[in-house]
mmCIF file of C-alpha atoms and ligand atoms in Angstrom:
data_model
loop_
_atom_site.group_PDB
_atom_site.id
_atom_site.type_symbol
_atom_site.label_atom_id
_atom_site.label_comp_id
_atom_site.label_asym_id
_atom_site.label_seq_id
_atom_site.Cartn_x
_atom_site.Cartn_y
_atom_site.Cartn_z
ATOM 1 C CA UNK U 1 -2.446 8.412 -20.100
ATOM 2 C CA UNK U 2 -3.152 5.597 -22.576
ATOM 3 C CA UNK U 3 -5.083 2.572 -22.323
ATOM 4 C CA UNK U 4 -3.047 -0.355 -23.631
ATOM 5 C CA UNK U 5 -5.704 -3.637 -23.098
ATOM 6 C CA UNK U 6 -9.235 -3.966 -22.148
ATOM 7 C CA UNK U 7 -7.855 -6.632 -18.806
ATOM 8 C CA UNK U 8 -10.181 -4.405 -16.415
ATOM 9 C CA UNK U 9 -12.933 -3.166 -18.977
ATOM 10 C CA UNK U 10 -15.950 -2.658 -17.116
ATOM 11 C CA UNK U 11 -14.203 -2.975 -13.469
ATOM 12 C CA UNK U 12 -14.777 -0.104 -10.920
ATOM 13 C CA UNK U 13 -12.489 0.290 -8.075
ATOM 14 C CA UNK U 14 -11.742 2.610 -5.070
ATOM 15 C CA UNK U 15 -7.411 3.678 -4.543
ATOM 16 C CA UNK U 16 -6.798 4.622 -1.235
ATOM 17 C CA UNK U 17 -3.324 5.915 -0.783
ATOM 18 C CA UNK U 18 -2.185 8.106 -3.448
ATOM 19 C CA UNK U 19 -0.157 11.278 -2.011
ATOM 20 C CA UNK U 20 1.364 12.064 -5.049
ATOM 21 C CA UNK U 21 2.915 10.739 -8.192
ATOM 22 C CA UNK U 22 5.712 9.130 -5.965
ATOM 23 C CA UNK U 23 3.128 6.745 -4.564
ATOM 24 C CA UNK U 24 2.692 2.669 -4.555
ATOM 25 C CA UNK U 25 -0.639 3.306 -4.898
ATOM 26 C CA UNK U 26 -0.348 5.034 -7.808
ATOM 27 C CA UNK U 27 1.660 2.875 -9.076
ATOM 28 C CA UNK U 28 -1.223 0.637 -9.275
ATOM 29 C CA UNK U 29 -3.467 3.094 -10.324
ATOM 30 C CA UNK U 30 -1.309 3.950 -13.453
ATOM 31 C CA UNK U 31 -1.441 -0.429 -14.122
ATOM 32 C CA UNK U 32 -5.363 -0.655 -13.875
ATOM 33 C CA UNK U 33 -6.165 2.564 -15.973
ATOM 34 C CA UNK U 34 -3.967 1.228 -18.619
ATOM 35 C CA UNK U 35 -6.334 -1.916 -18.247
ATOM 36 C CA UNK U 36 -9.374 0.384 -18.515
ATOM 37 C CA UNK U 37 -10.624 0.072 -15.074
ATOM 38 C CA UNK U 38 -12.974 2.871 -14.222
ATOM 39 C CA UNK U 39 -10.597 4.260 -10.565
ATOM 40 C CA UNK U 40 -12.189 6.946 -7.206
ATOM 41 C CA UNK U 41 -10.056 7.910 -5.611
ATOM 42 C CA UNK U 42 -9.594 8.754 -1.615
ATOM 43 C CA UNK U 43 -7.654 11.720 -0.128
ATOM 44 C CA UNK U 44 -6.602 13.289 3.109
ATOM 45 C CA UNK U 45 -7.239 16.820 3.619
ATOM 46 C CA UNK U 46 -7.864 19.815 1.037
ATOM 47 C CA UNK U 47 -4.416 19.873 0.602
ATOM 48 C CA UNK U 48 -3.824 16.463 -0.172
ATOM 49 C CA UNK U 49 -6.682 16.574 -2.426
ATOM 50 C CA UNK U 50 -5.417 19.411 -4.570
ATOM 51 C CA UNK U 51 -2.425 17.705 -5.352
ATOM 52 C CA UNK U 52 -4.300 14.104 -6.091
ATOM 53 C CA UNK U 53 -7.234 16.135 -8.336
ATOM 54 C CA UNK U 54 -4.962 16.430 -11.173
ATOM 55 C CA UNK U 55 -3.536 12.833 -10.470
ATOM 56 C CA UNK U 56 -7.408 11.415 -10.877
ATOM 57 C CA UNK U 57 -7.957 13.444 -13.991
ATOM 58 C CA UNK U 58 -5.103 12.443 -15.911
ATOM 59 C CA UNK U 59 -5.966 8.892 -15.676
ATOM 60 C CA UNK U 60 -9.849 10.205 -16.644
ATOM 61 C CA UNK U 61 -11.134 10.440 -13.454
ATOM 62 C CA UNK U 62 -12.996 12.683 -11.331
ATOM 63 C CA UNK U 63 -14.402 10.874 -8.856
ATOM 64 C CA UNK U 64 -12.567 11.751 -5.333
ATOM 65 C CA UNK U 65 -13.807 11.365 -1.880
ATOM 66 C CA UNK U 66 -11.995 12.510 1.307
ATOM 67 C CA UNK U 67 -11.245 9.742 3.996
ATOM 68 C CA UNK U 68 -9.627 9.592 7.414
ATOM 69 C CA UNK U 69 -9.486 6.047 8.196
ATOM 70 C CA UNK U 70 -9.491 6.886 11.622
ATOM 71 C CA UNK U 71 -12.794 8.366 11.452
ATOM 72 C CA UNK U 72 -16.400 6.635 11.295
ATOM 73 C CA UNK U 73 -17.849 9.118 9.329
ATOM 74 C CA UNK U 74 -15.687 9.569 7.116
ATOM 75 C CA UNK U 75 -15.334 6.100 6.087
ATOM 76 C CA UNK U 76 -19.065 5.736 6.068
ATOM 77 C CA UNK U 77 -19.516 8.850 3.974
ATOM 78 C CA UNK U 78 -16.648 6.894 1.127
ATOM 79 C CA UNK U 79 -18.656 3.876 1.254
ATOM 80 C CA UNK U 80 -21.976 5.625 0.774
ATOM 81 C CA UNK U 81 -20.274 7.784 -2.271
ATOM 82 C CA UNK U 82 -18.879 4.898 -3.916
ATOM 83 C CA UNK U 83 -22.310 3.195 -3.816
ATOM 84 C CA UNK U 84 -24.677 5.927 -4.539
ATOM 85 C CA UNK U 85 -22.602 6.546 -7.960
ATOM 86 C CA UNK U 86 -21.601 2.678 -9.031
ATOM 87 C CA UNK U 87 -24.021 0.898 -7.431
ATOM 88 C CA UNK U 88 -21.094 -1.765 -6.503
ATOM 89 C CA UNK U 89 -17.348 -2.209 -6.758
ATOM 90 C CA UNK U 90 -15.262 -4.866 -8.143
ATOM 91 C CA UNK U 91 -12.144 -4.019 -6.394
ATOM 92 C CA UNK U 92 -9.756 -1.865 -3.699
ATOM 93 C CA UNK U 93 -6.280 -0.667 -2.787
ATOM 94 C CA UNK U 94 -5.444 0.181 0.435
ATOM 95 C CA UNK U 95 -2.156 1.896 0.228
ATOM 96 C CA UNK U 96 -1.788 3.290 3.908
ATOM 97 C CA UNK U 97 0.149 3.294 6.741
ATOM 98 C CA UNK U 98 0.950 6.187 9.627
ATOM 99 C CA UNK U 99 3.258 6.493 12.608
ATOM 100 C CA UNK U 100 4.978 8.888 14.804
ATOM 101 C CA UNK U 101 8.405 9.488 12.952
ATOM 102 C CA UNK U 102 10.085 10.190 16.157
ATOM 103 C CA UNK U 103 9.378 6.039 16.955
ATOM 104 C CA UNK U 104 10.951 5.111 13.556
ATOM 105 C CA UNK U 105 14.473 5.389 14.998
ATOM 106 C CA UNK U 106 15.684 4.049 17.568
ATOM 107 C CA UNK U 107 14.436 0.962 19.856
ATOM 108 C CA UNK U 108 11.078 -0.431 19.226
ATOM 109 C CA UNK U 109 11.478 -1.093 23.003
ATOM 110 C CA UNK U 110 10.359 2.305 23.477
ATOM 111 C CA UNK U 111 7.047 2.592 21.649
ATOM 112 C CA UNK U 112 4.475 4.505 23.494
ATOM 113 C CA UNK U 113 0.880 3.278 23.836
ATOM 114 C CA UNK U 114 -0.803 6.236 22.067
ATOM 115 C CA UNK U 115 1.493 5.533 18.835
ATOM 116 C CA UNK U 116 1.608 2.011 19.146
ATOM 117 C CA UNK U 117 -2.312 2.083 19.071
ATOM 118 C CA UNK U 118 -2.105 4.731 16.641
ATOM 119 C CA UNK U 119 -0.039 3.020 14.265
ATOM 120 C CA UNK U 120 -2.153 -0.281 14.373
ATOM 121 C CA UNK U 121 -5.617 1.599 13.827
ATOM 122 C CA UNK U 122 -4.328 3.671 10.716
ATOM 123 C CA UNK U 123 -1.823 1.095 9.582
ATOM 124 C CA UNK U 124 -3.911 -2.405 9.747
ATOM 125 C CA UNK U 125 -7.036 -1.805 11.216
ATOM 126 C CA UNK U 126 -8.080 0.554 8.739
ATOM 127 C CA UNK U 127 -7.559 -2.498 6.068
ATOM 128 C CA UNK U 128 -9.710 -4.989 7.963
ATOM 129 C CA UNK U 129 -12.473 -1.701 8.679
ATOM 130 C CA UNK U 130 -12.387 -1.045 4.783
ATOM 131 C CA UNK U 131 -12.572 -4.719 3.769
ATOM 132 C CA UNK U 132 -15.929 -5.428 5.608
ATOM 133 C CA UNK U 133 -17.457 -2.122 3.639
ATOM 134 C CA UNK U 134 -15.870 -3.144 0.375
ATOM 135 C CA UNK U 135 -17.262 -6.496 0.543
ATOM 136 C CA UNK U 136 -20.973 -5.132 1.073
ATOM 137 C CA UNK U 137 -21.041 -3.552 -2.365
ATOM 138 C CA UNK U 138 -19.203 -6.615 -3.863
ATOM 139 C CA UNK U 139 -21.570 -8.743 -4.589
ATOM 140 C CA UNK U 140 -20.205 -10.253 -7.934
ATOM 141 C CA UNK U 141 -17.322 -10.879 -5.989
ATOM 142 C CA UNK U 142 -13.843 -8.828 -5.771
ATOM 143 C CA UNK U 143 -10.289 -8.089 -5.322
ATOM 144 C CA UNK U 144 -8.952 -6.184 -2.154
ATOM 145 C CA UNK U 145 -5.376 -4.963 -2.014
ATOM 146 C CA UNK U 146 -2.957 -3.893 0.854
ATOM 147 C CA UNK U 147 0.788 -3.109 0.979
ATOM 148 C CA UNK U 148 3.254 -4.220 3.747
ATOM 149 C CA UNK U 149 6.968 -4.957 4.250
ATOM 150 C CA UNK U 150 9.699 -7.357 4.974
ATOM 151 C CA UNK U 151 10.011 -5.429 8.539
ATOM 152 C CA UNK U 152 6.949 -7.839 9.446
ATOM 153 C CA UNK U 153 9.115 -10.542 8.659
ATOM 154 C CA UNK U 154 12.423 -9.803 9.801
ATOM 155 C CA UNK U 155 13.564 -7.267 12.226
ATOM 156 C CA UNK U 156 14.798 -4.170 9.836
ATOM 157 C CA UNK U 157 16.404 -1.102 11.170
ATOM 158 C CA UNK U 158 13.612 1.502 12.142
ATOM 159 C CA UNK U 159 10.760 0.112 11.371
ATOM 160 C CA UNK U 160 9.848 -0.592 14.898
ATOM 161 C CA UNK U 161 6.125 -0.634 15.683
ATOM 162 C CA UNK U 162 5.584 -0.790 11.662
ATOM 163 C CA UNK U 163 6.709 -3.962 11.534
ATOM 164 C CA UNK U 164 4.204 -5.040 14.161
ATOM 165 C CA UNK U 165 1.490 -3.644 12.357
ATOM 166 C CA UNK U 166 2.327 -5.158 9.155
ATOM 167 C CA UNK U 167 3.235 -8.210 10.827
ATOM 168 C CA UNK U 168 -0.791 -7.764 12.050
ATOM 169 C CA UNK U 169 -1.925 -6.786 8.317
ATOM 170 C CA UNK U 170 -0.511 -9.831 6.811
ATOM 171 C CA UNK U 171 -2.695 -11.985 9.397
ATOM 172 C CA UNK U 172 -5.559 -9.609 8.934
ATOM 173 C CA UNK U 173 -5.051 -11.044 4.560
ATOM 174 C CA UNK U 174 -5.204 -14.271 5.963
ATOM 175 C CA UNK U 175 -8.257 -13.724 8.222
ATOM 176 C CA UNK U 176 -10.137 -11.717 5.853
ATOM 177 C CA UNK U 177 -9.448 -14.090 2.846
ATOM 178 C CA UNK U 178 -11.051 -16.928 4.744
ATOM 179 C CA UNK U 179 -13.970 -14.845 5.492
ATOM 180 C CA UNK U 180 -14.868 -13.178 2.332
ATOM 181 C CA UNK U 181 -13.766 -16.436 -0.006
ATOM 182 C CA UNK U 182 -17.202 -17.342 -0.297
ATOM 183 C CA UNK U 183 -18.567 -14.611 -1.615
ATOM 184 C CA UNK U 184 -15.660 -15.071 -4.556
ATOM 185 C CA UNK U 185 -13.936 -11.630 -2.768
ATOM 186 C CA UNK U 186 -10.068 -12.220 -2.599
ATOM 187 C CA UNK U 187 -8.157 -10.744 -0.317
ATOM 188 C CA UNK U 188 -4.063 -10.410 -1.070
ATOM 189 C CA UNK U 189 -1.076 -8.229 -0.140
ATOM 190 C CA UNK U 190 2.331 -7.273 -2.144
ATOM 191 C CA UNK U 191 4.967 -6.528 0.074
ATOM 192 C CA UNK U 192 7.431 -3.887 -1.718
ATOM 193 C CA UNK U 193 10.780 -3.583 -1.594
ATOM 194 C CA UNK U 194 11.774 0.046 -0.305
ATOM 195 C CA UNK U 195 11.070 2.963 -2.857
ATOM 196 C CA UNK U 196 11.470 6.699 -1.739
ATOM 197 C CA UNK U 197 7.982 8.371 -1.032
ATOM 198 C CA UNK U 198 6.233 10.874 1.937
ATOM 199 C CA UNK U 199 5.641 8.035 3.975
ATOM 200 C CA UNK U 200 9.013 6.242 3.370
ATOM 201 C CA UNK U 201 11.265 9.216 4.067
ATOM 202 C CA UNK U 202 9.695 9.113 7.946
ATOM 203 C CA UNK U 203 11.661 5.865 8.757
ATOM 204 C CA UNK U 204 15.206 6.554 9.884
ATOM 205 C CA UNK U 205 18.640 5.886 7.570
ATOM 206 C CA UNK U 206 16.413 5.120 4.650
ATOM 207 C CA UNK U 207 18.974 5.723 1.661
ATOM 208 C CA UNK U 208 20.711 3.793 3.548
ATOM 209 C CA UNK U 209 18.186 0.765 3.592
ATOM 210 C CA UNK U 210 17.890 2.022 -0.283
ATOM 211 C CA UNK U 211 21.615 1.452 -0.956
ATOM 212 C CA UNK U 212 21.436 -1.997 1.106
ATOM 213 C CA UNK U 213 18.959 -3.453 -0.888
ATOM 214 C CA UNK U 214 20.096 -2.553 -4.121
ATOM 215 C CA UNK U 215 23.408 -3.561 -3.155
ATOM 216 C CA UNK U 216 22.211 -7.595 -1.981
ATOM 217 C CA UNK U 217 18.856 -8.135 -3.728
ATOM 218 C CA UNK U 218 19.588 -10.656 -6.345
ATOM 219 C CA UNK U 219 18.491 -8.321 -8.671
ATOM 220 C CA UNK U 220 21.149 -5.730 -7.668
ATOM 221 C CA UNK U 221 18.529 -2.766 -7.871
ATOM 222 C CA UNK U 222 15.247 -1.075 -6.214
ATOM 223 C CA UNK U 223 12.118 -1.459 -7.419
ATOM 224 C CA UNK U 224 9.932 1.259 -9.184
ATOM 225 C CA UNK U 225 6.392 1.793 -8.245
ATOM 226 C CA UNK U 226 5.549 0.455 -11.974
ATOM 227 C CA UNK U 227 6.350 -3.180 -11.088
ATOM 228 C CA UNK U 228 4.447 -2.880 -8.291
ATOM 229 C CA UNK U 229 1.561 -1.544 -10.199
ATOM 230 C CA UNK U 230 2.133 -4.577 -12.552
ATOM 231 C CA UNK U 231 1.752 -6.836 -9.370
ATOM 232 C CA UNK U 232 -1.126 -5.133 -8.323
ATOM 233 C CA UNK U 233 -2.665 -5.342 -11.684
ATOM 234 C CA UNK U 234 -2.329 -9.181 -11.888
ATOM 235 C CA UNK U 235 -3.873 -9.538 -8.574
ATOM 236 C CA UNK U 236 -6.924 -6.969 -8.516
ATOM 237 C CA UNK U 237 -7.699 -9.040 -11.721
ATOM 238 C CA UNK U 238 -8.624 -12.246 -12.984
ATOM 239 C CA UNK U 239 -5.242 -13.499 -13.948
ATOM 240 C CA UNK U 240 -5.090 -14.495 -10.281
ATOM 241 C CA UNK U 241 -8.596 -15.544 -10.015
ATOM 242 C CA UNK U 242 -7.352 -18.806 -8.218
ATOM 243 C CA UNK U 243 -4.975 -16.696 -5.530
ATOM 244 C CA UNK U 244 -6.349 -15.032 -2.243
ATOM 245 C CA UNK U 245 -4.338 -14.838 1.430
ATOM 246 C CA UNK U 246 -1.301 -14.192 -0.145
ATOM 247 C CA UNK U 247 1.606 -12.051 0.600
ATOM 248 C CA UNK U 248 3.236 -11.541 -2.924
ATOM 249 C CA UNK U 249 6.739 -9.845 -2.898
ATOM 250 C CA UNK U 250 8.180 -7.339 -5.101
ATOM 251 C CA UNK U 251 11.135 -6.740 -3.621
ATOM 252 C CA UNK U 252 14.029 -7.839 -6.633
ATOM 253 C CA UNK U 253 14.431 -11.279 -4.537
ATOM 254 C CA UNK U 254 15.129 -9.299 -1.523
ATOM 255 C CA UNK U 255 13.303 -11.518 0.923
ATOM 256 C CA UNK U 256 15.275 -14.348 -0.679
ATOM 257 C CA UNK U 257 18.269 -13.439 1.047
ATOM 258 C CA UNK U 258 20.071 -14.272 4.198
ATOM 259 C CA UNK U 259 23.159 -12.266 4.249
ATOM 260 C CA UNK U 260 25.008 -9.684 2.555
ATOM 261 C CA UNK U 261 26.486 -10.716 -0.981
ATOM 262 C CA UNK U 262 29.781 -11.599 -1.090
ATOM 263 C CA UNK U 263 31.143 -8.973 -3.659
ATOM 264 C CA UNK U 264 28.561 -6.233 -2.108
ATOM 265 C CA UNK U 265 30.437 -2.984 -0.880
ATOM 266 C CA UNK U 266 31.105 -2.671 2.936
ATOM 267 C CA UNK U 267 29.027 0.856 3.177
ATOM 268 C CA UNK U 268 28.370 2.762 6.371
ATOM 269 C CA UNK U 269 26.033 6.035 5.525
ATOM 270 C CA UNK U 270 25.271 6.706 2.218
HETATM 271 P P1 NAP S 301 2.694 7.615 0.553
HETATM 272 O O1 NAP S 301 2.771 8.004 -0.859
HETATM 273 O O2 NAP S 301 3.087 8.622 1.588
HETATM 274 O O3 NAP S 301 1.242 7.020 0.865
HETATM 275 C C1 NAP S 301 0.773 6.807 2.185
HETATM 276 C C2 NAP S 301 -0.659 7.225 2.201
HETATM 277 O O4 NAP S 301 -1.301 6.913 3.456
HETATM 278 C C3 NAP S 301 -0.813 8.729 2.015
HETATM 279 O O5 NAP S 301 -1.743 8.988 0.977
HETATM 280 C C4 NAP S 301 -1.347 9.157 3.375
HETATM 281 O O6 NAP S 301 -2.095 10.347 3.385
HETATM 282 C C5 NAP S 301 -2.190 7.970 3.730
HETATM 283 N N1 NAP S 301 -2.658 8.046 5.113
HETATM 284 C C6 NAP S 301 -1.928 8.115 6.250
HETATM 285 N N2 NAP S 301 -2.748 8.239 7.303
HETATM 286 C C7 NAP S 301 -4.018 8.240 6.833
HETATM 287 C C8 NAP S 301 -5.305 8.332 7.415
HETATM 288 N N3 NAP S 301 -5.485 8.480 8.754
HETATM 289 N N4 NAP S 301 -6.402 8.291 6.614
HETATM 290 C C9 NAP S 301 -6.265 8.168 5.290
HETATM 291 N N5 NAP S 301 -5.073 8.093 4.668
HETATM 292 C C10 NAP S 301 -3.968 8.132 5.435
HETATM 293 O O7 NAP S 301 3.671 6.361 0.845
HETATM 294 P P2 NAP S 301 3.801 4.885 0.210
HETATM 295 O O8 NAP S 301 5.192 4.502 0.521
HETATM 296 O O9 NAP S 301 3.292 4.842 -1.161
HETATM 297 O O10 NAP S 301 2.848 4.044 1.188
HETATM 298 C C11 NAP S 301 1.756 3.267 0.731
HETATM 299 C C12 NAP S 301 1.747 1.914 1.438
HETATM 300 O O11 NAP S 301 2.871 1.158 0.965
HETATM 301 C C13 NAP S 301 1.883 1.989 2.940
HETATM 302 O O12 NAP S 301 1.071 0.990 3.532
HETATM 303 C C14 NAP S 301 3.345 1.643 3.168
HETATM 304 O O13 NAP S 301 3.612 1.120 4.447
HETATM 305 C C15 NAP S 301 3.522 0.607 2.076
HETATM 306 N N6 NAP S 301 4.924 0.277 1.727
HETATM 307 C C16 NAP S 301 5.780 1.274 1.378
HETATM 308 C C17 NAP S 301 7.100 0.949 1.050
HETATM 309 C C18 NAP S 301 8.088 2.026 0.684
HETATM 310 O O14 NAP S 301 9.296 1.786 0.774
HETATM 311 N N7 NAP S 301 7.658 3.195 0.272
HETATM 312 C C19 NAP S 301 7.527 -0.400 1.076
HETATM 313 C C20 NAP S 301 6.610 -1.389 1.423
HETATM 314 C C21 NAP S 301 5.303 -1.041 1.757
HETATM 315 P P3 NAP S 301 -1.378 11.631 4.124
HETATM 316 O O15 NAP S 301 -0.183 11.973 3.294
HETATM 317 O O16 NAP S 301 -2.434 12.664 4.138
HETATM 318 O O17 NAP S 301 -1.003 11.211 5.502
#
């Protein structure tokens, strides 16, 4: 893929997230190599990694580590990669989140402890976890990424225990940014609009959420994973030097919105 401006030359940063080419996080990843940043890349499992190798090497890299975020190790082994090869890192994007599908429909009411602690460890703990070993190889200062949703807002259909733990990850940005300011590390979120990926197509009725949004978000359509790569672009760099603790959304004005528009179809399923 081509480089288009030098806005990242000479940054190094880890992706954490990308499944496939359906991906947020590669969204981003497409944005910062057309920057010429220098990306790693994390996977989960061989599989995961055969489909991500060609991924990495089409935006010139070959630099892939596997990582659970549920496990020490792992995470320690990433950290230790990333440092024994760069020496440092300017920035990260964490681009996870897990839970049970069978809890994404249905009452939140209903959660179970093991997926409700589940979905908190791999879904916001694993931001804070990877923030604190970010930061100790940061030290010209940085830019660390995570993505969340309206659902920790607003109640949306579905997203149950999600929602809690996004509600939790958007703290977690304002916690960490506080922390980490003075070493010049900034800590922000973009919370997407809906877009169809692995992780998307566990929550229940999601064309349906699809269609709804397109349908009342002042922009009348989804968004693509390439404006939220441009997003992510403007905040893992230094055109928002000045901005940390945010949520930023791209969402086409979604979030804007308190009730269906007038001249929106009635739909039931789509
Ligand atoms: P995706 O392509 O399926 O990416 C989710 C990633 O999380 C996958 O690479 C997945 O790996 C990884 N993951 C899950 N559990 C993990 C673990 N224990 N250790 C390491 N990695 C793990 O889906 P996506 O929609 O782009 O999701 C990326 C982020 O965007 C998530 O935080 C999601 O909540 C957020 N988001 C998505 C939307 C949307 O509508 N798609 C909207 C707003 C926010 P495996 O496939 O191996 O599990």
């Amino acid at each position: 893929m081509t480089k288009k401006n030098a806005l990242m030359a000479g940054r190094r940063g880890l992706v954490m997230g990308v499944a496939n080419e359906r991906s947020l996080a590669w969204g981003i990843a497409k944005s910062l190599h057309e920057a010429s940043a220098e990306l790693a890349f994390t996977y989960q499992g061989e599989a995961l990694g055969r489909r991500v190798r060609p991924l990495a090497e089409s935006l010139d890299s070959d630099f892939l580590v596997e990582a659970d975020v549920t496990s020490e190790e792992s995470l320690d082994a990433v950290f230790a990669a990333v440092g024994e090869r760069w020496g440092g890192l300017d920035f990260l994007v964490h681009a996870i989140a897990f839970s049970d599908k069978d809890e994404l429909k249905g009452k939140y009411l209903n959660t179970s402890r093991e997926n409700f602690l589940r979905t908190l460890e791999i879904s916001c703990f694993s931001f804070t976890d990877v923030c604190r070993r970010a930061a100790a190889l940061m030290s010209g200062g940085g830019s660390l990424l995570t993505l969340t949703y309206a659902g920790a807002e607003r109640v949306m259909p579905h997203y149950n225990v999600m929602g809690v733990a996004k509600a939790a990850l958007e703290a977690s940005v304002k916690y960490l940014a506080a922390d980490l300011g003075g070493d010049n590390i900034r800590v922000n979120a973009i919370s997407a609009g809906p877009v169809k990926t692995l992780a998307s197509s566990a929550i229940g009725d999601f064309r349906y959420i699809l269609k709804w949004n397109e349908l009342n978000a002042p922009l009348q359509r989804n968004i693509t994973i390439e404006e939220v790569g441009g997003a992510g672009l403007y905040l893992l760099s230094d055109l928002s030097s000045g901005v940390t603790g945010e949520v930023h959304h791209v969402d086409c004005g979604y979030h804007v919105v308190g009730m269906k528009r007038v001249d929106a179809p009635d739909i039931s399923t789509v």
